[in-house]
Coordinates of C-alpha atoms in Angstrom, one line a residue:
M5 CA 115.3 90.5 97.2
S6 CA 115.4 93.8 99.1
A7 CA 113.4 94.4 102.4
V8 CA 110.9 96.6 100.6
E9 CA 110.2 94.0 98.2
S10 CA 110.2 91.4 101.2
K11 CA 107.3 93.7 102.2
L12 CA 105.5 94.2 98.9
A13 CA 105.6 90.3 99.1
E14 CA 104.2 90.1 102.9
L15 CA 101.1 91.8 101.3
G16 CA 100.8 89.7 98.7
L17 CA 102.2 92.0 96.0
T18 CA 104.7 92.0 93.1
L19 CA 106.3 94.8 91.8
P20 CA 105.7 95.4 88.6
E21 CA 107.3 96.2 85.4
V22 CA 107.6 100.5 85.1
V23 CA 104.6 101.3 82.8
P24 CA 106.1 102.9 79.3
P25 CA 105.5 106.1 78.6
L26 CA 102.5 107.4 76.7
A27 CA 104.4 111.0 75.6
A28 CA 107.7 112.2 75.7
Y29 CA 108.7 111.8 79.0
Q30 CA 110.4 109.3 81.2
P31 CA 108.7 107.5 84.0
A32 CA 110.8 108.6 86.5
V33 CA 113.8 111.2 86.7
Q34 CA 116.7 111.4 89.5
S35 CA 118.1 114.9 90.8
G36 CA 120.8 114.9 93.6
P37 CA 119.1 112.7 96.1
Y38 CA 115.7 113.0 95.1
V39 CA 113.4 110.9 92.5
Y40 CA 110.4 112.0 90.7
T41 CA 108.0 110.1 89.4
S42 CA 105.7 111.1 86.4
G43 CA 102.3 110.5 87.3
Q44 CA 101.3 107.0 87.3
L45 CA 98.4 105.8 86.0
P46 CA 96.5 102.4 87.5
M47 CA 98.0 100.0 84.5
V48 CA 98.2 96.4 85.3
E49 CA 100.0 94.6 82.9
G50 CA 99.7 97.4 80.1
K51 CA 96.0 97.7 80.8
L52 CA 93.4 100.5 82.7
P53 CA 90.8 98.0 84.7
V54 CA 88.6 100.3 84.7
T55 CA 87.8 103.7 83.0
G56 CA 85.5 106.9 84.0
K57 CA 84.7 109.4 86.9
V58 CA 85.2 108.9 90.2
G59 CA 81.5 109.1 91.6
G60 CA 79.5 108.4 88.5
E61 CA 81.4 105.3 86.7
V62 CA 83.9 104.6 89.1
T63 CA 82.8 104.3 92.9
P64 CA 85.1 105.7 95.6
E65 CA 86.0 102.4 97.0
E66 CA 87.4 100.9 93.7
A67 CA 89.5 104.7 92.9
K68 CA 90.9 104.4 96.5
E69 CA 92.0 100.3 94.7
L70 CA 93.1 102.0 91.9
A71 CA 95.2 104.8 93.9
R72 CA 97.0 101.5 95.6
T73 CA 98.1 100.6 92.4
C74 CA 99.3 104.1 91.2
A75 CA 101.7 103.8 93.9
L76 CA 102.9 100.5 93.2
N77 CA 103.5 101.5 90.2
A78 CA 105.3 104.7 91.4
L79 CA 108.0 102.4 93.5
A80 CA 108.6 100.6 90.3
A81 CA 109.7 103.8 88.6
V82 CA 111.9 105.1 91.5
K83 CA 113.3 101.4 91.2
S84 CA 114.1 102.1 87.6
V85 CA 116.5 105.1 88.7
A86 CA 117.7 103.7 92.4
G87 CA 118.5 100.4 91.4
D88 CA 117.0 99.4 95.0
L89 CA 114.2 100.3 97.1
D90 CA 115.8 99.7 100.2
R91 CA 117.5 103.3 99.3
I92 CA 114.6 104.7 100.0
A93 CA 115.2 107.1 102.6
R94 CA 111.8 108.6 102.6
V95 CA 109.1 109.4 100.9
V96 CA 108.7 113.4 100.7
K97 CA 105.3 113.7 98.6
V98 CA 102.7 112.3 97.0
V99 CA 100.4 114.4 94.5
G100 CA 97.1 112.7 93.7
F101 CA 94.6 113.3 90.5
V102 CA 91.5 111.9 90.7
A103 CA 89.0 112.2 87.2
S104 CA 85.6 113.3 89.3
A105 CA 81.9 113.9 88.9
S106 CA 81.2 117.3 89.1
D107 CA 79.4 116.6 92.9
F108 CA 82.2 114.4 94.0
T109 CA 84.5 115.7 96.8
G110 CA 86.7 113.1 98.4
Q111 CA 89.4 112.8 96.5
P112 CA 91.6 112.7 99.9
A113 CA 90.3 109.2 100.8
V114 CA 90.9 108.3 97.3
I115 CA 94.0 109.2 97.8
N116 CA 94.3 107.7 100.9
G117 CA 94.9 104.4 99.1
A118 CA 98.2 105.4 97.8
S119 CA 99.4 107.2 101.0
E120 CA 98.4 104.1 102.8
L121 CA 100.3 101.8 100.4
L122 CA 103.6 103.5 100.8
G123 CA 103.1 103.4 105.0
E124 CA 102.6 99.5 104.8
V125 CA 105.6 99.5 102.6
L126 CA 107.9 101.7 104.3
G127 CA 107.0 102.5 107.6
D128 CA 107.7 105.9 108.8
K129 CA 109.8 106.2 105.9
G130 CA 106.6 106.5 104.1
V131 CA 105.2 109.4 106.1
H132 CA 105.0 112.3 103.5
A133 CA 102.9 115.5 102.5
R134 CA 100.3 114.8 100.1
S135 CA 97.8 116.8 97.7
A136 CA 95.0 115.4 96.3
V137 CA 93.2 117.3 93.4
G138 CA 89.5 116.6 91.8
V139 CA 90.1 117.0 88.3
A140 CA 88.2 117.2 85.1
V141 CA 89.3 114.5 83.0
L142 CA 92.7 112.0 83.0
P143 CA 94.8 110.4 80.1
L144 CA 92.9 107.7 78.8
D145 CA 89.5 108.4 80.8
A146 CA 92.0 106.8 84.1
P147 CA 90.4 107.7 87.0
V148 CA 93.5 108.3 89.3
E149 CA 97.3 109.0 88.8
V150 CA 99.7 109.6 91.4
E151 CA 102.8 111.1 91.5
V152 CA 105.5 110.8 93.8
Q153 CA 108.6 112.2 95.1
V154 CA 111.4 109.9 97.0
E155 CA 114.6 111.2 98.7
L156 CA 117.2 108.4 98.6
A157 CA 119.8 107.5 101.0
Q158 CA 123.6 107.7 100.0
A159 CA 124.9 104.6 97.9

């Protein structure tokens, strides 16, 4: 077990299977030393645990937890192309999308769920640049979607 996966286990988390694509794309691709994930929904065992808009049907606290799940799914996608999460030299950028009720403005706090998970698991390697964007709707009526870009150390 890699050091990163050991850290996940310490946190009571297990790296899930890669979420299959919903359309014509790959969950992650590598270009040079970088791995770019596609947007990861908070799928758990092939299903969304909750749907709807944050600030409406979904509370900000629920959405923050869903963003953690998205980040965990993103790590699984990274591993699928990198082979080993210990190859992560650093997380470069996180982009989070929050399906938001018209008056909801707490997108950064929601996406903190993903950022905090990456920091807990990867330490200083998890510190990254980030965008948190409010949107009208996401695929499958998901409340949140996260994509991650990482740089790999040479194998």
